[in-house]
């Protein structure tokens, strides 16, 4: 039967999440609506193509979050706070390890991919794709830290966070799109997601300290920059050469990370143990 005694706590946790879907639409989709009205449909198509490409920056987030939340929820219920912290820190580390080089790769390969999958008409400034990719990268960081708020059942604060970010995104779009076109929409997306991630990181730190490995982050940036400099020497002409550059980029990035001791046996072992723990849930 229904455990009516717990109904109040269930509602306090779940009801604040209901308006988030609408506010998320404002943050995630309203820019294209405003571009259509302030500019034209052609610009919507160009922006949407770059938006879809920039969204690849979150490609690695889904498998990490799929494994992470069930594991830390189990540990949290068992009172194993140190294990929760350990898995969250390592998951963030894996996301940085995979996400940072993807941004560099997307930035460089964007014109070639857009030209190959669409037409020259859809190729735009690399900076536009970069802003979008950075914005989505920030959503990945946000997604990991927000688990602290869910574990602590402090979801009543989330509508205020989303409302603030939605208002910021809309305001920036209204100001920047008429002035600098779709580049303004891209910058608005980046800034909104950056502020969202920063707010959640600060708020979660007050509830349960996870930290952020700046040293490892710097290594991923340095290794990605080295990969980027190597990729710049090549000019892909078709899908086969683009795939070849991706493979070469992955290999060079891993080599740079190993040289800088950014990855080692402990990281691979924790990843294997995470999947084993997932199977035991």
Short mmCIF file of C-alpha atoms in Angstrom, two decimals, residues 41-151:
data_model
loop_
_atom_site.label_atom_id
_atom_site.label_comp_id
_atom_site.label_asym_id
_atom_site.label_seq_id
_atom_site.Cartn_x
_atom_site.Cartn_y
_atom_site.Cartn_z
CA UNK A 41 14.58 31.51 -40.65
CA UNK A 42 17.83 31.07 -42.56
CA UNK A 43 19.79 32.19 -39.50
CA UNK A 44 17.82 29.71 -37.37
CA UNK A 45 18.99 26.89 -39.64
CA UNK A 46 22.62 27.98 -39.51
CA UNK A 47 22.48 28.41 -35.74
CA UNK A 48 20.71 25.07 -35.20
CA UNK A 49 23.40 23.21 -37.15
CA UNK A 50 26.14 24.75 -35.00
CA UNK A 51 24.03 24.17 -31.86
CA UNK A 52 23.70 20.46 -32.64
CA UNK A 53 27.45 20.22 -33.21
CA UNK A 54 28.24 22.06 -29.96
CA UNK A 55 25.91 19.71 -28.10
CA UNK A 56 28.41 16.92 -28.73
CA UNK A 57 30.41 18.36 -25.82
CA UNK A 58 27.98 16.50 -23.51
CA UNK A 59 28.33 13.20 -25.38
CA UNK A 60 30.34 11.63 -22.55
CA UNK A 61 28.11 12.91 -19.75
CA UNK A 62 25.27 10.40 -20.17
CA UNK A 63 27.24 7.20 -19.46
CA UNK A 64 28.96 8.86 -16.49
CA UNK A 65 25.75 10.19 -14.93
CA UNK A 66 23.90 6.92 -15.68
CA UNK A 67 26.40 5.01 -13.58
CA UNK A 68 27.13 7.67 -10.96
CA UNK A 69 23.77 8.59 -9.45
CA UNK A 70 22.59 5.06 -8.53
CA UNK A 71 25.95 4.33 -6.92
CA UNK A 72 26.17 7.47 -4.81
CA UNK A 73 22.50 7.16 -3.83
CA UNK A 74 23.18 3.69 -2.46
CA UNK A 75 26.26 4.87 -0.56
CA UNK A 76 24.38 7.91 0.76
CA UNK A 77 21.59 5.76 2.19
CA UNK A 78 24.21 3.55 3.82
CA UNK A 79 25.90 6.57 5.40
CA UNK A 80 29.11 6.10 3.41
CA UNK A 81 29.79 9.78 2.79
CA UNK A 82 33.46 9.26 1.98
CA UNK A 83 32.56 6.87 -0.83
CA UNK A 84 30.03 9.36 -2.21
CA UNK A 85 32.70 12.04 -2.28
CA UNK A 86 35.24 9.70 -3.84
CA UNK A 87 32.99 8.64 -6.70
CA UNK A 88 31.77 12.16 -7.40
CA UNK A 89 35.32 13.53 -7.53
CA UNK A 90 36.45 10.76 -9.83
CA UNK A 91 33.38 11.11 -12.07
CA UNK A 92 34.07 14.81 -12.42
CA UNK A 93 37.66 13.94 -13.27
CA UNK A 94 36.54 11.53 -15.99
CA UNK A 95 34.19 14.15 -17.41
CA UNK A 96 36.99 16.71 -17.58
CA UNK A 97 39.28 14.09 -19.11
CA UNK A 98 36.80 13.37 -21.91
CA UNK A 99 35.00 16.70 -22.23
CA UNK A 100 37.88 19.17 -22.49
CA UNK A 101 39.54 17.62 -25.57
CA UNK A 102 36.14 17.24 -27.23
CA UNK A 103 35.72 21.03 -27.09
CA UNK A 104 39.09 21.58 -28.78
CA UNK A 105 38.24 18.95 -31.39
CA UNK A 106 34.77 20.34 -32.08
CA UNK A 107 36.20 23.84 -32.39
CA UNK A 108 38.76 22.83 -35.00
CA UNK A 109 36.69 20.33 -36.98
CA UNK A 110 33.41 22.32 -36.97
CA UNK A 111 33.78 23.90 -40.45
CA UNK A 112 34.80 20.58 -42.03
CA UNK A 113 31.95 18.65 -40.38
CA UNK A 114 29.32 21.27 -41.23
CA UNK A 115 30.53 21.46 -44.81
CA UNK A 116 30.51 17.67 -45.14
CA UNK A 117 27.14 17.00 -43.51
CA UNK A 118 25.31 20.10 -44.78
CA UNK A 119 26.61 22.68 -47.26
CA UNK A 120 29.00 25.61 -47.27
CA UNK A 121 26.04 27.82 -46.43
CA UNK A 122 25.86 26.33 -42.93
CA UNK A 123 29.54 26.92 -42.16
CA UNK A 124 29.91 29.79 -39.74
CA UNK A 125 32.50 31.29 -37.42
CA UNK A 126 34.26 28.66 -35.30
CA UNK A 127 33.81 30.98 -32.33
CA UNK A 128 30.04 30.48 -32.46
CA UNK A 129 30.42 26.70 -32.18
CA UNK A 130 33.00 27.17 -29.42
CA UNK A 131 30.65 29.27 -27.27
CA UNK A 132 27.89 26.69 -27.64
CA UNK A 133 30.23 23.79 -26.87
CA UNK A 134 31.59 25.57 -23.79
CA UNK A 135 28.04 26.20 -22.62
CA UNK A 136 27.12 22.55 -22.88
CA UNK A 137 30.39 21.58 -21.22
CA UNK A 138 29.29 23.69 -18.26
CA UNK A 139 25.98 21.81 -18.13
CA UNK A 140 27.96 18.61 -17.62
CA UNK A 141 29.73 20.08 -14.60
CA UNK A 142 26.37 21.34 -13.32
CA UNK A 143 24.83 17.89 -13.75
CA UNK A 144 27.43 16.24 -11.52
CA UNK A 145 27.29 18.82 -8.73
CA UNK A 146 23.49 18.97 -8.69
CA UNK A 147 23.43 15.40 -7.41
CA UNK A 148 24.49 16.80 -4.04
CA UNK A 149 21.29 18.84 -3.94
CA UNK A 150 19.23 15.78 -4.80
CA UNK A 151 20.96 13.68 -2.15
#
